[in-house]
């Protein structure tokens, strides 16, 4: 009876929504497109309808790589392969055994000076590959953002600062090329190994790499011999190779990164936060292409970001509540819990998300330990080595407490020549980002015309709806007004009860209540 009442309530709500939206929004036609008219700033305008993709962007000026994107294939039921989820590996379990409870003071001072101490104990023991893969399918490298049903979101410098407690201010690094011969010499000079051992090891790696396990063994040997500089370099290289520099080999780290730690007494003040983002952005961009089946980078950063912003998606294990935090990196709040939902289960769930399902500013209760830095609103390119990615906070302004407007076209990083100068003079770009906006009156505020533009240039869904509906599907419009107080109270009561009984959404006995919760949040 409860389920019948909930279903009836939903049908009434849906029909009412369709009638209301018929008066206030344009509709997609039978071909999935919206008739063209003049759009807001940052969008292309044309008197004739451009060629696009079925149920994808019909204005292809933004997502220029969409032809090769996994989203285009998924709409037609084309999976990457037998395994729908990506191959994702975290080093959390290995780090648990490799990171000592306390470093010798001689080493700890150097690790702290580099600003990398937090990386020692924040990695998740395991990664929910299905959850991570489902979000990755919505990433677009052109915009450095996830394309959600209600607009764009991204992992920002502020997210990295709060989750990982890495410094975000600092310089970028442009390393020299490292051949196998140079990798051998670096190992001899800075890791304290013999010429023969270094040559044998680099040869076994089949390139300019070192094995993470080998670096750990060197750390143990040099620590026992009180060779602190050698021990610290081996330890730091193993640490960053297992976290922010993790690659698709899952076992190696590039030898050139040893150059970062040659002079331990003259730390150069690198922007490790930007480093983590550049590396993750790069691997997300690769993995968003249909032909790719692996995800590199630091998956702990991605999964903990999902846990913070999307409380109703996936399984989350909490080690402590934010109010009880004693200043630890926010990523340490989360622990791995095995989810039962697979990638194809999660796709329609993400398709149905609304702004009410997002905690738009999850770190406001963490500001006592990580103040907001306005450099997080810098709009420009970030670089690390030869990798350059666009960083575009104007595409996810709601995460910063501002009303979202139609953003400017993305940057062409191939044409960027003064990235270091732009980074130093970030104030100009911050003014350009927040100048056209205002503070949001509700967390999901968007300017008029934003959603209309967004559905022209992006894809509102990743998979076709399960039920056949002969009616045209209206583009969802989320009212910026405060929600109805009675419905908000109902939502709060349901959510409070579900938390008290530790209910899981996939549990059949709570299905009706979770459905009622989602309905109440829609009002």
GROMACS .gro file of C-alpha atoms in nm, residues 78-503:
model
  426
   78UNK     CA    1   2.814  -0.013  -2.663
   79UNK     CA    2   3.036  -0.105  -2.367
   80UNK     CA    3   3.416  -0.080  -2.364
   81UNK     CA    4   3.443  -0.456  -2.322
   82UNK     CA    5   3.319  -0.750  -2.113
   83UNK     CA    6   3.409  -0.556  -1.797
   84UNK     CA    7   3.206  -0.237  -1.783
   85UNK     CA    8   3.415  -0.081  -1.507
   86UNK     CA    9   3.766   0.048  -1.559
   87UNK     CA   10   4.076  -0.112  -1.418
   88UNK     CA   11   4.160   0.109  -1.119
   89UNK     CA   12   4.423   0.036  -0.858
   90UNK     CA   13   4.499   0.209  -0.532
   91UNK     CA   14   4.811   0.160  -0.325
   92UNK     CA   15   4.638   0.208   0.009
   93UNK     CA   16   4.695  -0.141   0.145
   94UNK     CA   17   5.060  -0.140   0.043
   95UNK     CA   18   5.116   0.203   0.195
   96UNK     CA   19   4.963   0.083   0.521
   97UNK     CA   20   5.245  -0.169   0.550
   98UNK     CA   21   5.517   0.055   0.406
   99UNK     CA   22   5.458   0.376   0.600
  100UNK     CA   23   5.602   0.350   0.952
  101UNK     CA   24   5.406   0.468   1.254
  102UNK     CA   25   5.669   0.738   1.300
  103UNK     CA   26   5.958   0.846   1.083
  104UNK     CA   27   6.298   0.916   1.237
  105UNK     CA   28   6.319   1.287   1.324
  106UNK     CA   29   6.595   1.337   1.068
  107UNK     CA   30   6.357   1.222   0.793
  108UNK     CA   31   6.036   1.375   0.926
  109UNK     CA   32   6.176   1.727   0.906
  110UNK     CA   33   6.248   1.688   0.534
  111UNK     CA   34   5.912   1.524   0.457
  112UNK     CA   35   5.728   1.802   0.643
  113UNK     CA   36   5.931   2.072   0.470
  114UNK     CA   37   5.818   1.939   0.134
  115UNK     CA   38   5.454   1.957   0.249
  116UNK     CA   39   5.394   1.587   0.178
  117UNK     CA   40   5.341   1.450   0.530
  118UNK     CA   41   4.967   1.417   0.480
  119UNK     CA   42   5.010   1.170   0.194
  120UNK     CA   43   5.136   0.904   0.433
  121UNK     CA   44   4.800   0.797   0.579
  122UNK     CA   45   4.510   0.922   0.368
  123UNK     CA   46   4.483   0.657   0.095
  124UNK     CA   47   4.177   0.434   0.091
  125UNK     CA   48   4.262   0.067   0.141
  126UNK     CA   49   4.048  -0.024  -0.159
  127UNK     CA   50   3.874   0.164  -0.439
  128UNK     CA   51   3.512   0.127  -0.547
  129UNK     CA   52   3.591   0.080  -0.914
  130UNK     CA   53   3.225   0.085  -1.016
  131UNK     CA   54   3.157   0.418  -0.844
  132UNK     CA   55   3.473   0.578  -0.978
  133UNK     CA   56   3.407   0.447  -1.329
  134UNK     CA   57   3.048   0.576  -1.333
  135UNK     CA   58   3.162   0.930  -1.255
  136UNK     CA   59   3.457   0.912  -1.492
  137UNK     CA   60   3.214   0.846  -1.781
  138UNK     CA   61   3.084   1.200  -1.726
  139UNK     CA   62   3.426   1.367  -1.739
  140UNK     CA   63   3.513   1.580  -2.041
  141UNK     CA   64   3.875   1.691  -2.091
  142UNK     CA   65   3.774   1.996  -2.294
  143UNK     CA   66   3.614   2.151  -1.985
  144UNK     CA   67   3.801   1.966  -1.706
  145UNK     CA   68   3.467   1.889  -1.548
  146UNK     CA   69   3.202   1.625  -1.486
  147UNK     CA   70   2.887   1.687  -1.691
  148UNK     CA   71   2.603   1.613  -1.453
  149UNK     CA   72   2.228   1.631  -1.534
  150UNK     CA   73   2.208   1.982  -1.385
  151UNK     CA   74   2.536   2.133  -1.503
  152UNK     CA   75   2.908   2.097  -1.458
  153UNK     CA   76   3.107   2.011  -1.145
  154UNK     CA   77   3.477   1.957  -1.096
  155UNK     CA   78   3.752   1.869  -0.851
  156UNK     CA   79   3.900   2.205  -0.760
  157UNK     CA   80   4.217   2.325  -0.592
  158UNK     CA   81   4.011   2.392  -0.280
  159UNK     CA   82   3.892   2.031  -0.282
  160UNK     CA   83   4.252   1.910  -0.301
  161UNK     CA   84   4.355   2.145  -0.021
  162UNK     CA   85   4.081   2.021   0.213
  163UNK     CA   86   4.090   1.653   0.121
  164UNK     CA   87   4.466   1.603   0.104
  165UNK     CA   88   4.609   1.902   0.296
  166UNK     CA   89   4.861   1.961   0.020
  167UNK     CA   90   4.996   2.312  -0.047
  168UNK     CA   91   4.826   2.465  -0.349
  169UNK     CA   92   5.044   2.774  -0.377
  170UNK     CA   93   5.389   2.730  -0.521
  171UNK     CA   94   5.572   2.681  -0.847
  172UNK     CA   95   5.521   2.437  -1.130
  173UNK     CA   96   5.798   2.203  -1.237
  174UNK     CA   97   5.939   2.145  -1.583
  175UNK     CA   98   6.177   1.848  -1.563
  176UNK     CA   99   6.445   1.758  -1.809
  177UNK     CA  100   6.413   1.440  -2.012
  178UNK     CA  101   6.558   1.137  -1.836
  179UNK     CA  102   6.708   0.857  -2.041
  180UNK     CA  103   6.780   0.513  -1.902
  181UNK     CA  104   7.144   0.612  -1.865
  182UNK     CA  105   7.049   0.921  -1.666
  183UNK     CA  106   6.810   0.715  -1.454
  184UNK     CA  107   7.104   0.491  -1.361
  185UNK     CA  108   7.324   0.788  -1.267
  186UNK     CA  109   7.047   0.945  -1.059
  187UNK     CA  110   7.001   0.621  -0.865
  188UNK     CA  111   7.376   0.602  -0.797
  189UNK     CA  112   7.408   0.966  -0.688
  190UNK     CA  113   7.089   1.013  -0.492
  191UNK     CA  114   6.967   0.669  -0.386
  192UNK     CA  115   7.303   0.533  -0.280
  193UNK     CA  116   7.314   0.218  -0.492
  194UNK     CA  117   7.601   0.075  -0.691
  195UNK     CA  118   7.638   0.126  -1.064
  196UNK     CA  119   7.574  -0.241  -1.129
  197UNK     CA  120   7.262  -0.257  -0.917
  198UNK     CA  121   7.122   0.059  -1.074
  199UNK     CA  122   7.185  -0.069  -1.426
  200UNK     CA  123   7.028  -0.405  -1.350
  201UNK     CA  124   6.723  -0.245  -1.194
  202UNK     CA  125   6.658   0.011  -1.470
  203UNK     CA  126   6.703  -0.264  -1.728
  204UNK     CA  127   6.437  -0.474  -1.551
  205UNK     CA  128   6.196  -0.177  -1.563
  206UNK     CA  129   6.242  -0.152  -1.942
  207UNK     CA  130   6.259   0.225  -1.930
  208UNK     CA  131   6.341   0.526  -1.714
  209UNK     CA  132   6.152   0.399  -1.412
  210UNK     CA  133   6.205   0.264  -1.063
  211UNK     CA  134   5.992  -0.001  -0.899
  212UNK     CA  135   5.797   0.112  -0.593
  213UNK     CA  136   5.886  -0.207  -0.409
  214UNK     CA  137   6.256  -0.152  -0.480
  215UNK     CA  138   6.236   0.204  -0.344
  216UNK     CA  139   6.074   0.076  -0.026
  217UNK     CA  140   6.351  -0.181   0.020
  218UNK     CA  141   6.612   0.095  -0.025
  219UNK     CA  142   6.433   0.307   0.234
  220UNK     CA  143   6.448   0.021   0.486
  221UNK     CA  144   6.817  -0.046   0.417
  222UNK     CA  145   6.928   0.316   0.440
  223UNK     CA  146   6.718   0.382   0.750
  224UNK     CA  147   6.885   0.091   0.923
  225UNK     CA  148   7.225   0.231   0.821
  226UNK     CA  149   7.125   0.586   0.931
  227UNK     CA  150   7.183   0.711   0.577
  228UNK     CA  151   6.907   0.967   0.618
  229UNK     CA  152   6.931   1.154   0.287
  230UNK     CA  153   6.924   0.836   0.079
  231UNK     CA  154   6.644   0.693   0.294
  232UNK     CA  155   6.437   1.011   0.264
  233UNK     CA  156   6.467   1.031  -0.115
  234UNK     CA  157   6.371   0.665  -0.160
  235UNK     CA  158   6.079   0.712   0.080
  236UNK     CA  159   5.947   1.032  -0.081
  237UNK     CA  160   5.972   0.889  -0.431
  238UNK     CA  161   5.790   0.574  -0.320
  239UNK     CA  162   5.525   0.792  -0.146
  240UNK     CA  163   5.442   1.022  -0.439
  241UNK     CA  164   5.466   0.731  -0.683
  242UNK     CA  165   5.200   0.550  -0.482
  243UNK     CA  166   4.967   0.852  -0.455
  244UNK     CA  167   4.963   1.169  -0.664
  245UNK     CA  168   5.200   1.035  -0.933
  246UNK     CA  169   5.043   0.689  -0.958
  247UNK     CA  170   5.029   0.570  -1.319
  248UNK     CA  171   4.874   0.284  -1.511
  249UNK     CA  172   5.161   0.046  -1.443
  250UNK     CA  173   5.056   0.039  -1.075
  251UNK     CA  174   5.411  -0.072  -0.985
  252UNK     CA  175   5.652   0.190  -1.124
  253UNK     CA  176   5.737   0.558  -1.083
  254UNK     CA  177   5.917   0.771  -1.339
  255UNK     CA  178   6.285   0.820  -1.260
  256UNK     CA  179   6.271   1.191  -1.347
  257UNK     CA  180   6.072   1.258  -1.030
  258UNK     CA  181   6.385   1.186  -0.829
  259UNK     CA  182   6.507   1.526  -0.952
  260UNK     CA  183   6.247   1.681  -0.720
  261UNK     CA  184   6.433   1.553  -0.417
  262UNK     CA  185   6.799   1.595  -0.505
  263UNK     CA  186   6.869   1.884  -0.266
  264UNK     CA  187   6.664   1.811   0.043
  265UNK     CA  188   6.775   2.131   0.217
  266UNK     CA  189   6.649   2.357  -0.060
  267UNK     CA  190   6.286   2.267  -0.111
  268UNK     CA  191   6.152   2.471  -0.400
  269UNK     CA  192   5.797   2.516  -0.272
  270UNK     CA  193   5.612   2.321  -0.538
  271UNK     CA  194   5.236   2.345  -0.578
  272UNK     CA  195   5.169   1.982  -0.489
  273UNK     CA  196   4.794   2.047  -0.498
  274UNK     CA  197   4.814   2.157  -0.860
  275UNK     CA  198   5.036   1.856  -0.927
  276UNK     CA  199   4.770   1.618  -0.797
  277UNK     CA  200   4.504   1.786  -1.014
  278UNK     CA  201   4.712   1.794  -1.331
  279UNK     CA  202   4.791   1.424  -1.301
  280UNK     CA  203   4.432   1.324  -1.221
  281UNK     CA  204   4.282   1.551  -1.490
  282UNK     CA  205   4.517   1.395  -1.745
  283UNK     CA  206   4.421   1.038  -1.660
  284UNK     CA  207   4.050   1.121  -1.637
  285UNK     CA  208   4.070   1.269  -1.984
  286UNK     CA  209   4.237   0.956  -2.118
  287UNK     CA  210   3.989   0.724  -1.946
  288UNK     CA  211   3.688   0.918  -2.079
  289UNK     CA  212   3.772   0.799  -2.428
  290UNK     CA  213   3.592   0.482  -2.541
  291UNK     CA  214   3.913   0.299  -2.631
  292UNK     CA  215   4.067   0.332  -2.282
  293UNK     CA  216   4.015   0.065  -2.016
  294UNK     CA  217   4.239   0.185  -1.730
  295UNK     CA  218   4.243   0.485  -1.498
  296UNK     CA  219   4.567   0.622  -1.360
  297UNK     CA  220   4.619   0.900  -1.108
  298UNK     CA  221   4.520   0.911  -0.743
  299UNK     CA  222   4.181   0.736  -0.713
  300UNK     CA  223   4.152   0.818  -0.340
  301UNK     CA  224   4.120   1.186  -0.433
  302UNK     CA  225   3.840   1.112  -0.681
  303UNK     CA  226   3.644   0.873  -0.459
  304UNK     CA  227   3.664   1.093  -0.148
  305UNK     CA  228   3.550   1.389  -0.358
  306UNK     CA  229   3.245   1.186  -0.461
  307UNK     CA  230   3.171   1.094  -0.099
  308UNK     CA  231   3.183   1.459   0.009
  309UNK     CA  232   2.958   1.600  -0.263
  310UNK     CA  233   2.716   1.313  -0.329
  311UNK     CA  234   2.594   1.163   0.001
  312UNK     CA  235   2.326   0.946  -0.163
  313UNK     CA  236   2.550   0.780  -0.422
  314UNK     CA  237   2.762   0.475  -0.342
  315UNK     CA  238   2.856   0.327  -0.006
  316UNK     CA  239   3.047   0.547   0.236
  317UNK     CA  240   3.226   0.433   0.548
  318UNK     CA  241   3.297   0.714   0.795
  319UNK     CA  242   3.581   0.711   1.045
  320UNK     CA  243   3.458   1.024   1.222
  321UNK     CA  244   3.210   1.308   1.187
  322UNK     CA  245   3.329   1.649   1.066
  323UNK     CA  246   3.243   1.805   1.403
  324UNK     CA  247   3.485   1.564   1.574
  325UNK     CA  248   3.772   1.635   1.335
  326UNK     CA  249   4.095   1.743   1.499
  327UNK     CA  250   4.249   1.893   1.189
  328UNK     CA  251   4.321   1.579   0.989
  329UNK     CA  252   4.297   1.582   0.608
  330UNK     CA  253   3.933   1.542   0.514
  331UNK     CA  254   4.007   1.232   0.304
  332UNK     CA  255   4.085   1.048   0.627
  333UNK     CA  256   3.718   1.082   0.718
  334UNK     CA  257   3.632   0.810   0.468
  335UNK     CA  258   3.698   0.438   0.466
  336UNK     CA  259   3.623   0.178   0.203
  337UNK     CA  260   3.290  -0.004   0.205
  338UNK     CA  261   3.217  -0.247  -0.072
  339UNK     CA  262   2.922  -0.135  -0.280
  340UNK     CA  263   2.673  -0.372  -0.439
  341UNK     CA  264   2.581  -0.145  -0.731
  342UNK     CA  265   2.762  -0.199  -1.059
  343UNK     CA  266   2.844   0.061  -1.321
  344UNK     CA  267   2.525   0.002  -1.518
  345UNK     CA  268   2.323   0.032  -1.194
  346UNK     CA  269   2.485   0.364  -1.112
  347UNK     CA  270   2.444   0.526  -1.454
  348UNK     CA  271   2.065   0.581  -1.430
  349UNK     CA  272   2.106   0.693  -1.068
  350UNK     CA  273   2.346   0.965  -1.177
  351UNK     CA  274   2.110   1.053  -1.462
  352UNK     CA  275   1.836   1.131  -1.210
  353UNK     CA  276   2.043   1.342  -0.970
  354UNK     CA  277   1.922   1.693  -0.899
  355UNK     CA  278   2.093   1.988  -0.726
  356UNK     CA  279   1.916   1.881  -0.405
  357UNK     CA  280   2.125   1.563  -0.403
  358UNK     CA  281   2.452   1.759  -0.386
  359UNK     CA  282   2.630   1.907  -0.085
  360UNK     CA  283   2.760   2.205  -0.276
  361UNK     CA  284   3.003   2.336  -0.015
  362UNK     CA  285   3.106   2.039   0.197
  363UNK     CA  286   3.414   2.192   0.357
  364UNK     CA  287   3.267   2.494   0.535
  365UNK     CA  288   3.304   2.307   0.866
  366UNK     CA  289   3.673   2.246   0.784
  367UNK     CA  290   3.780   2.610   0.748
  368UNK     CA  291   3.938   2.621   1.093
  369UNK     CA  292   4.211   2.399   0.946
  370UNK     CA  293   4.210   2.490   0.575
  371UNK     CA  294   4.107   2.845   0.497
  372UNK     CA  295   3.969   2.916   0.154
  373UNK     CA  296   4.239   3.057  -0.073
  374UNK     CA  297   4.123   3.285  -0.354
  375UNK     CA  298   4.385   3.133  -0.585
  376UNK     CA  299   4.137   2.844  -0.616
  377UNK     CA  300   3.934   3.078  -0.840
  378UNK     CA  301   4.226   3.121  -1.079
  379UNK     CA  302   4.117   3.052  -1.436
  380UNK     CA  303   4.393   2.933  -1.660
  381UNK     CA  304   4.621   2.641  -1.734
  382UNK     CA  305   4.793   2.423  -1.479
  383UNK     CA  306   5.105   2.234  -1.572
  384UNK     CA  307   5.338   1.971  -1.435
  385UNK     CA  308   5.623   1.863  -1.653
  386UNK     CA  309   5.501   1.847  -2.011
  387UNK     CA  310   5.136   1.794  -1.908
  388UNK     CA  311   4.913   2.102  -1.934
  389UNK     CA  312   4.542   2.102  -1.847
  390UNK     CA  313   4.274   2.372  -1.829
  391UNK     CA  314   4.155   2.471  -1.482
  392UNK     CA  315   3.815   2.642  -1.519
  393UNK     CA  316   3.637   2.736  -1.194
  394UNK     CA  317   3.393   2.953  -1.389
  395UNK     CA  318   3.226   2.627  -1.499
  396UNK     CA  319   3.150   2.513  -1.142
  397UNK     CA  320   3.077   2.836  -0.956
  398UNK     CA  321   2.810   2.679  -0.737
  399UNK     CA  322   3.088   2.490  -0.559
  400UNK     CA  323   3.229   2.828  -0.454
  401UNK     CA  324   2.899   2.977  -0.342
  402UNK     CA  325   2.832   3.185  -0.655
  403UNK     CA  326   2.546   3.182  -0.901
  404UNK     CA  327   2.639   2.987  -1.212
  405UNK     CA  328   2.639   3.173  -1.542
  406UNK     CA  329   2.712   3.055  -1.895
  407UNK     CA  330   3.091   3.028  -1.888
  408UNK     CA  331   3.334   3.149  -2.148
  409UNK     CA  332   3.469   2.898  -2.401
  410UNK     CA  333   3.743   2.676  -2.257
  411UNK     CA  334   4.109   2.765  -2.289
  412UNK     CA  335   4.327   2.616  -2.558
  413UNK     CA  336   4.622   2.494  -2.354
  414UNK     CA  337   4.817   2.417  -2.670
  415UNK     CA  338   4.839   2.793  -2.725
  416UNK     CA  339   4.935   2.881  -2.365
  417UNK     CA  340   5.285   3.028  -2.342
  418UNK     CA  341   5.296   3.219  -2.012
  419UNK     CA  342   5.140   2.975  -1.767
  420UNK     CA  343   5.385   3.054  -1.485
  421UNK     CA  344   5.320   3.428  -1.526
  422UNK     CA  345   4.944   3.377  -1.536
  423UNK     CA  346   4.966   3.165  -1.219
  424UNK     CA  347   5.161   3.433  -1.033
  425UNK     CA  348   4.925   3.710  -1.146
  426UNK     CA  349   4.613   3.507  -1.068
  427UNK     CA  350   4.423   3.808  -0.927
  428UNK     CA  351   4.322   3.924  -1.274
  429UNK     CA  352   4.161   3.595  -1.363
  430UNK     CA  353   3.982   3.574  -1.026
  431UNK     CA  354   3.818   3.909  -1.095
  432UNK     CA  355   3.715   3.787  -1.440
  433UNK     CA  356   3.562   3.470  -1.291
  434UNK     CA  357   3.353   3.617  -1.010
  435UNK     CA  358   3.287   3.960  -1.163
  436UNK     CA  359   2.990   3.853  -1.379
  437UNK     CA  360   2.832   3.655  -1.093
  438UNK     CA  361   2.670   3.721  -0.757
  439UNK     CA  362   2.660   3.524  -0.436
  440UNK     CA  363   2.411   3.240  -0.456
  441UNK     CA  364   2.092   3.281  -0.254
  442UNK     CA  365   2.040   2.904  -0.267
  443UNK     CA  366   2.317   2.650  -0.320
  444UNK     CA  367   2.197   2.552  -0.667
  445UNK     CA  368   2.149   2.902  -0.810
  446UNK     CA  369   2.193   2.942  -1.185
  447UNK     CA  370   2.129   3.241  -1.405
  448UNK     CA  371   1.847   3.245  -1.655
  449UNK     CA  372   1.952   3.073  -1.974
  450UNK     CA  373   2.226   2.859  -1.818
  451UNK     CA  374   2.043   2.525  -1.828
  452UNK     CA  375   1.906   2.604  -2.172
  453UNK     CA  376   2.261   2.661  -2.297
  454UNK     CA  377   2.397   2.360  -2.110
  455UNK     CA  378   2.155   2.116  -2.270
  456UNK     CA  379   2.250   2.249  -2.611
  457UNK     CA  380   2.619   2.176  -2.572
  458UNK     CA  381   2.617   1.871  -2.342
  459UNK     CA  382   2.422   1.552  -2.277
  460UNK     CA  383   2.155   1.546  -2.002
  461UNK     CA  384   2.153   1.167  -1.973
  462UNK     CA  385   2.407   0.892  -2.018
  463UNK     CA  386   2.162   0.608  -2.084
  464UNK     CA  387   1.814   0.603  -2.241
  465UNK     CA  388   1.520   0.606  -1.997
  466UNK     CA  389   1.382   0.264  -1.911
  467UNK     CA  390   1.019   0.342  -1.986
  468UNK     CA  391   0.875   0.448  -2.319
  469UNK     CA  392   0.715   0.787  -2.299
  470UNK     CA  393   0.531   0.914  -2.610
  471UNK     CA  394   0.551   1.270  -2.481
  472UNK     CA  395   0.839   1.499  -2.556
  473UNK     CA  396   1.085   1.507  -2.268
  474UNK     CA  397   1.113   1.853  -2.113
  475UNK     CA  398   1.455   1.985  -2.024
  476UNK     CA  399   1.462   1.991  -1.642
  477UNK     CA  400   1.455   2.337  -1.490
  478UNK     CA  401   1.546   2.362  -1.125
  479UNK     CA  402   1.381   2.656  -0.956
  480UNK     CA  403   1.621   2.882  -0.768
  481UNK     CA  404   1.357   2.957  -0.505
  482UNK     CA  405   1.374   2.805  -0.162
  483UNK     CA  406   1.198   2.468  -0.158
  484UNK     CA  407   0.853   2.433  -0.006
  485UNK     CA  408   0.906   2.431   0.376
  486UNK     CA  409   0.655   2.149   0.433
  487UNK     CA  410   0.823   1.926   0.177
  488UNK     CA  411   1.163   2.021   0.316
  489UNK     CA  412   1.047   1.915   0.663
  490UNK     CA  413   0.919   1.583   0.526
  491UNK     CA  414   1.254   1.527   0.354
  492UNK     CA  415   1.445   1.601   0.673
  493UNK     CA  416   1.234   1.360   0.880
  494UNK     CA  417   1.270   1.076   0.630
  495UNK     CA  418   1.642   1.131   0.592
  496UNK     CA  419   1.693   1.145   0.970
  497UNK     CA  420   1.515   0.813   1.018
  498UNK     CA  421   1.708   0.642   0.739
  499UNK     CA  422   2.036   0.755   0.893
  500UNK     CA  423   1.931   0.637   1.240
  501UNK     CA  424   1.864   0.284   1.115
  502UNK     CA  425   2.172   0.285   0.885
  503UNK     CA  426   1.948   0.212   0.587
   0.00000   0.00000   0.00000
